[in-house]
Amino acid sequence: MSRADGQDVRIPILYEDNHLLGIVKPVNVPTQEDASGDADLVSLLKEDIKIRYNKPGNVFVGLVHRLDRPVGGAMVFAKTSKAASRLSETVRSRKFRKVYAAVVHGRLPAQRGSLKDFLLKDAKTNTVSVVKPGTTGAKEALLDYEVIAEADRYSLVKVELHTGRSHQIRVQMSHAGCPLYGDQKYGNGVNKPGQQIALWSVIVGVPHPVTKEEIILASLPPAEHPWNLWPEATLNALTDKES
């Protein structure tokens, strides 16, 4: 499929039925329309469905979770308003599983652990900071992590989110002393301009809005630096659905 600037955007489909559409989000494509005016994922998917199914009129694509623009990987969208409503409820009730892979600078304090912080977003600068509990406007942020492997000065980390705060993984890892590779916003002291942030949505798990069957979508990061510091077998461990 193409976008407004004439460049082709390939969006692999992981799962599709009458209610859901699971895809691999390309990096550097905004999830929804923003001030940049660049073609966004929701619009691209609507156009793709319209063409593939020869649908007249408007096409419904419901956005129920987001990925930051520079982040790629598995995402699920609703194809009906009823599915969107039910998926949104799974997000609110924390039954929506979100697992990410990240390459971070340095070493985390343990092979497995949890991070709990309170985050405050500054809408003017679009930045998030860790603040003291009880700070007005702050929201609790929870995640579990597992260090899968280490190489050079980097760690390959699997992260499961229990809350969905803006920039959560990026901020919490940076606060823990391990900023993400390529993250200019929360790791500009150790990253170089132009580096692609190493954060990828590897697993999305949701109960199907109609059948209630668990739908699990999996996507591995591209075989590019810094992900290719580790062999394919190591990267495959990122999509182990049981861990």
mmCIF file of N, CA and C in Angstrom, residues 118-181:
data_model
loop_
_atom_site.group_PDB
_atom_site.id
_atom_site.type_symbol
_atom_site.label_atom_id
_atom_site.label_comp_id
_atom_site.label_asym_id
_atom_site.label_seq_id
_atom_site.Cartn_x
_atom_site.Cartn_y
_atom_site.Cartn_z
ATOM 1 N N PHE A 118 5.891 6.477 39.361
ATOM 2 C CA PHE A 118 4.782 7.375 39.098
ATOM 3 C C PHE A 118 5.234 8.360 38.025
ATOM 4 N N LEU A 119 4.450 8.437 36.942
ATOM 5 C CA LEU A 119 4.844 9.219 35.778
ATOM 6 C C LEU A 119 3.937 10.422 35.600
ATOM 7 N N LEU A 120 4.549 11.514 35.188
ATOM 8 C CA LEU A 120 3.820 12.751 34.925
ATOM 9 C C LEU A 120 4.173 13.232 33.522
ATOM 10 N N LYS A 121 3.133 13.482 32.722
ATOM 11 C CA LYS A 121 3.356 13.914 31.339
ATOM 12 C C LYS A 121 3.244 15.422 31.228
ATOM 13 N N ASP A 122 4.192 16.001 30.492
ATOM 14 C CA ASP A 122 4.150 17.427 30.158
ATOM 15 C C ASP A 122 3.658 17.526 28.720
ATOM 16 N N ALA A 123 2.407 17.923 28.545
ATOM 17 C CA ALA A 123 1.806 17.958 27.215
ATOM 18 C C ALA A 123 2.495 18.969 26.300
ATOM 19 N N LYS A 124 3.037 20.036 26.873
ATOM 20 C CA LYS A 124 3.674 21.073 26.053
ATOM 21 C C LYS A 124 4.929 20.553 25.376
ATOM 22 N N THR A 125 5.710 19.751 26.082
ATOM 23 C CA THR A 125 6.963 19.238 25.527
ATOM 24 C C THR A 125 6.839 17.789 25.053
ATOM 25 N N ASN A 126 5.687 17.168 25.305
ATOM 26 C CA ASN A 126 5.461 15.752 24.994
ATOM 27 C C ASN A 126 6.552 14.881 25.606
ATOM 28 N N THR A 127 6.858 15.176 26.865
ATOM 29 C CA THR A 127 7.822 14.364 27.602
ATOM 30 C C THR A 127 7.184 13.879 28.899
ATOM 31 N N VAL A 128 7.722 12.791 29.414
ATOM 32 C CA VAL A 128 7.207 12.172 30.631
ATOM 33 C C VAL A 128 8.352 12.052 31.623
ATOM 34 N N SER A 129 8.078 12.289 32.889
ATOM 35 C CA SER A 129 9.118 12.188 33.900
ATOM 36 C C SER A 129 8.632 11.368 35.090
ATOM 37 N N VAL A 130 9.584 10.777 35.811
ATOM 38 C CA VAL A 130 9.278 10.039 37.040
ATOM 39 C C VAL A 130 9.202 11.052 38.178
ATOM 40 N N VAL A 131 8.107 10.995 38.943
ATOM 41 C CA VAL A 131 7.891 11.949 40.043
ATOM 42 C C VAL A 131 7.550 11.190 41.314
ATOM 43 N N LYS A 132 7.464 11.919 42.412
ATOM 44 C CA LYS A 132 7.134 11.317 43.691
ATOM 45 C C LYS A 132 5.670 10.889 43.731
ATOM 46 N N PRO A 133 5.368 9.769 44.431
ATOM 47 C CA PRO A 133 3.961 9.376 44.615
ATOM 48 C C PRO A 133 3.178 10.527 45.234
ATOM 49 N N GLY A 134 1.955 10.704 44.764
ATOM 50 C CA GLY A 134 1.120 11.764 45.297
ATOM 51 C C GLY A 134 1.208 13.066 44.523
ATOM 52 N N THR A 135 2.142 13.137 43.548
ATOM 53 C CA THR A 135 2.245 14.335 42.718
ATOM 54 C C THR A 135 0.968 14.513 41.905
ATOM 55 N N THR A 136 0.435 15.708 41.889
ATOM 56 C CA THR A 136 -0.801 15.983 41.158
ATOM 57 C C THR A 136 -0.651 15.615 39.682
ATOM 58 N N GLY A 137 -1.585 14.800 39.194
ATOM 59 C CA GLY A 137 -1.577 14.400 37.792
ATOM 60 C C GLY A 137 -0.732 13.179 37.478
ATOM 61 N N ALA A 138 0.037 12.694 38.456
ATOM 62 C CA ALA A 138 0.903 11.532 38.214
ATOM 63 C C ALA A 138 0.091 10.240 38.163
ATOM 64 N N LYS A 139 0.540 9.295 37.332
ATOM 65 C CA LYS A 139 -0.130 8.002 37.188
ATOM 66 C C LYS A 139 0.855 6.876 37.470
ATOM 67 N N GLU A 140 0.363 5.865 38.146
ATOM 68 C CA GLU A 140 1.201 4.708 38.472
ATOM 69 C C GLU A 140 1.551 3.936 37.205
ATOM 70 N N ALA A 141 2.803 3.514 37.105
ATOM 71 C CA ALA A 141 3.281 2.743 35.959
ATOM 72 C C ALA A 141 3.934 1.458 36.452
ATOM 73 N N LEU A 142 3.460 0.334 35.935
ATOM 74 C CA LEU A 142 3.960 -0.980 36.350
ATOM 75 C C LEU A 142 4.414 -1.784 35.139
ATOM 76 N N LEU A 143 5.565 -2.435 35.273
ATOM 77 C CA LEU A 143 6.010 -3.372 34.252
ATOM 78 C C LEU A 143 6.867 -4.455 34.881
ATOM 79 N N ASP A 144 6.910 -5.612 34.213
ATOM 80 C CA ASP A 144 7.830 -6.690 34.563
ATOM 81 C C ASP A 144 8.851 -6.805 33.436
ATOM 82 N N TYR A 145 10.078 -7.164 33.779
ATOM 83 C CA TYR A 145 11.082 -7.331 32.738
ATOM 84 C C TYR A 145 11.867 -8.615 32.962
ATOM 85 N N GLU A 146 12.434 -9.114 31.873
ATOM 86 C CA GLU A 146 13.345 -10.267 31.910
ATOM 87 C C GLU A 146 14.491 -9.990 30.945
ATOM 88 N N VAL A 147 15.713 -10.103 31.428
ATOM 89 C CA VAL A 147 16.879 -9.944 30.568
ATOM 90 C C VAL A 147 17.082 -11.261 29.814
ATOM 91 N N ILE A 148 16.940 -11.205 28.504
ATOM 92 C CA ILE A 148 17.066 -12.413 27.673
ATOM 93 C C ILE A 148 18.526 -12.719 27.368
ATOM 94 N N ALA A 149 19.304 -11.676 27.100
ATOM 95 C CA ALA A 149 20.719 -11.873 26.749
ATOM 96 C C ALA A 149 21.449 -10.534 26.855
ATOM 97 N N GLU A 150 22.790 -10.623 26.840
ATOM 98 C CA GLU A 150 23.620 -9.422 26.885
ATOM 99 C C GLU A 150 24.688 -9.530 25.800
ATOM 100 N N ALA A 151 25.094 -8.379 25.271
ATOM 101 C CA ALA A 151 26.162 -8.346 24.265
ATOM 102 C C ALA A 151 26.775 -6.955 24.266
ATOM 103 N N ASP A 152 28.091 -6.907 24.196
ATOM 104 C CA ASP A 152 28.800 -5.629 24.260
ATOM 105 C C ASP A 152 28.335 -4.857 25.496
ATOM 106 N N ARG A 153 27.835 -3.670 25.286
ATOM 107 C CA ARG A 153 27.383 -2.843 26.414
ATOM 108 C C ARG A 153 25.857 -2.831 26.512
ATOM 109 N N TYR A 154 25.223 -3.773 25.831
ATOM 110 C CA TYR A 154 23.770 -3.746 25.724
ATOM 111 C C TYR A 154 23.111 -4.972 26.346
ATOM 112 N N SER A 155 21.844 -4.805 26.702
ATOM 113 C CA SER A 155 21.022 -5.909 27.190
ATOM 114 C C SER A 155 19.762 -6.006 26.324
ATOM 115 N N LEU A 156 19.405 -7.247 25.988
ATOM 116 C CA LEU A 156 18.160 -7.527 25.277
ATOM 117 C C LEU A 156 17.114 -7.882 26.332
ATOM 118 N N VAL A 157 16.071 -7.087 26.406
ATOM 119 C CA VAL A 157 15.116 -7.196 27.502
ATOM 120 C C VAL A 157 13.706 -7.435 26.968
ATOM 121 N N LYS A 158 13.008 -8.352 27.628
ATOM 122 C CA LYS A 158 11.594 -8.603 27.335
ATOM 123 C C LYS A 158 10.772 -7.913 28.430
ATOM 124 N N VAL A 159 9.813 -7.114 28.021
ATOM 125 C CA VAL A 159 9.048 -6.292 28.963
ATOM 126 C C VAL A 159 7.566 -6.567 28.815
ATOM 127 N N GLU A 160 6.906 -6.827 29.931
ATOM 128 C CA GLU A 160 5.446 -6.963 29.919
ATOM 129 C C GLU A 160 4.846 -5.778 30.662
ATOM 130 N N LEU A 161 4.000 -5.038 29.948
ATOM 131 C CA LEU A 161 3.356 -3.864 30.542
ATOM 132 C C LEU A 161 2.095 -4.265 31.294
ATOM 133 N N HIS A 162 1.913 -3.678 32.464
ATOM 134 C CA HIS A 162 0.663 -3.862 33.215
ATOM 135 C C HIS A 162 -0.157 -2.577 33.243
ATOM 136 N N THR A 163 0.461 -1.492 32.822
ATOM 137 C CA THR A 163 -0.247 -0.234 32.615
ATOM 138 C C THR A 163 0.197 0.294 31.255
ATOM 139 N N GLY A 164 -0.550 1.211 30.703
ATOM 140 C CA GLY A 164 -0.233 1.705 29.363
ATOM 141 C C GLY A 164 0.022 3.194 29.351
ATOM 142 N N ARG A 165 1.011 3.628 30.111
ATOM 143 C CA ARG A 165 1.312 5.056 30.191
ATOM 144 C C ARG A 165 2.140 5.524 28.994
ATOM 145 N N SER A 166 2.004 6.782 28.668
ATOM 146 C CA SER A 166 2.742 7.367 27.558
ATOM 147 C C SER A 166 4.248 7.225 27.789
ATOM 148 N N HIS A 167 4.945 6.698 26.764
ATOM 149 C CA HIS A 167 6.410 6.540 26.802
ATOM 150 C C HIS A 167 6.883 5.686 27.982
ATOM 151 N N GLN A 168 6.006 4.824 28.490
ATOM 152 C CA GLN A 168 6.278 4.154 29.771
ATOM 153 C C GLN A 168 7.603 3.393 29.814
ATOM 154 N N ILE A 169 7.814 2.485 28.860
ATOM 155 C CA ILE A 169 9.027 1.664 28.885
ATOM 156 C C ILE A 169 10.266 2.546 28.749
ATOM 157 N N ARG A 170 10.193 3.506 27.866
ATOM 158 C CA ARG A 170 11.332 4.385 27.611
ATOM 159 C C ARG A 170 11.717 5.160 28.876
ATOM 160 N N VAL A 171 10.712 5.690 29.564
ATOM 161 C CA VAL A 171 10.972 6.496 30.758
ATOM 162 C C VAL A 171 11.446 5.628 31.925
ATOM 163 N N GLN A 172 10.757 4.503 32.150
ATOM 164 C CA GLN A 172 11.115 3.670 33.302
ATOM 165 C C GLN A 172 12.494 3.040 33.139
ATOM 166 N N MET A 173 12.845 2.599 31.929
ATOM 167 C CA MET A 173 14.171 2.028 31.715
ATOM 168 C C MET A 173 15.250 3.091 31.878
ATOM 169 N N SER A 174 15.001 4.273 31.375
ATOM 170 C CA SER A 174 15.959 5.362 31.532
ATOM 171 C C SER A 174 16.140 5.715 33.007
ATOM 172 N N HIS A 175 15.039 5.750 33.745
ATOM 173 C CA HIS A 175 15.098 6.064 35.175
ATOM 174 C C HIS A 175 15.863 4.985 35.939
ATOM 175 N N ALA A 176 15.805 3.736 35.447
ATOM 176 C CA ALA A 176 16.525 2.630 36.075
ATOM 177 C C ALA A 176 18.008 2.615 35.682
ATOM 178 N N GLY A 177 18.420 3.584 34.862
ATOM 179 C CA GLY A 177 19.821 3.679 34.471
ATOM 180 C C GLY A 177 20.160 2.962 33.190
ATOM 181 N N CYS A 178 19.124 2.500 32.451
ATOM 182 C CA CYS A 178 19.339 1.733 31.223
ATOM 183 C C CYS A 178 18.474 2.288 30.085
ATOM 184 N N PRO A 179 18.818 3.452 29.554
ATOM 185 C CA PRO A 179 18.006 4.013 28.464
ATOM 186 C C PRO A 179 18.024 3.127 27.232
ATOM 187 N N LEU A 180 16.966 3.204 26.450
ATOM 188 C CA LEU A 180 16.861 2.397 25.244
ATOM 189 C C LEU A 180 17.849 2.858 24.181
ATOM 190 N N TYR A 181 18.384 1.899 23.446
ATOM 191 C CA TYR A 181 19.218 2.209 22.289
ATOM 192 C C TYR A 181 18.424 3.091 21.325
#
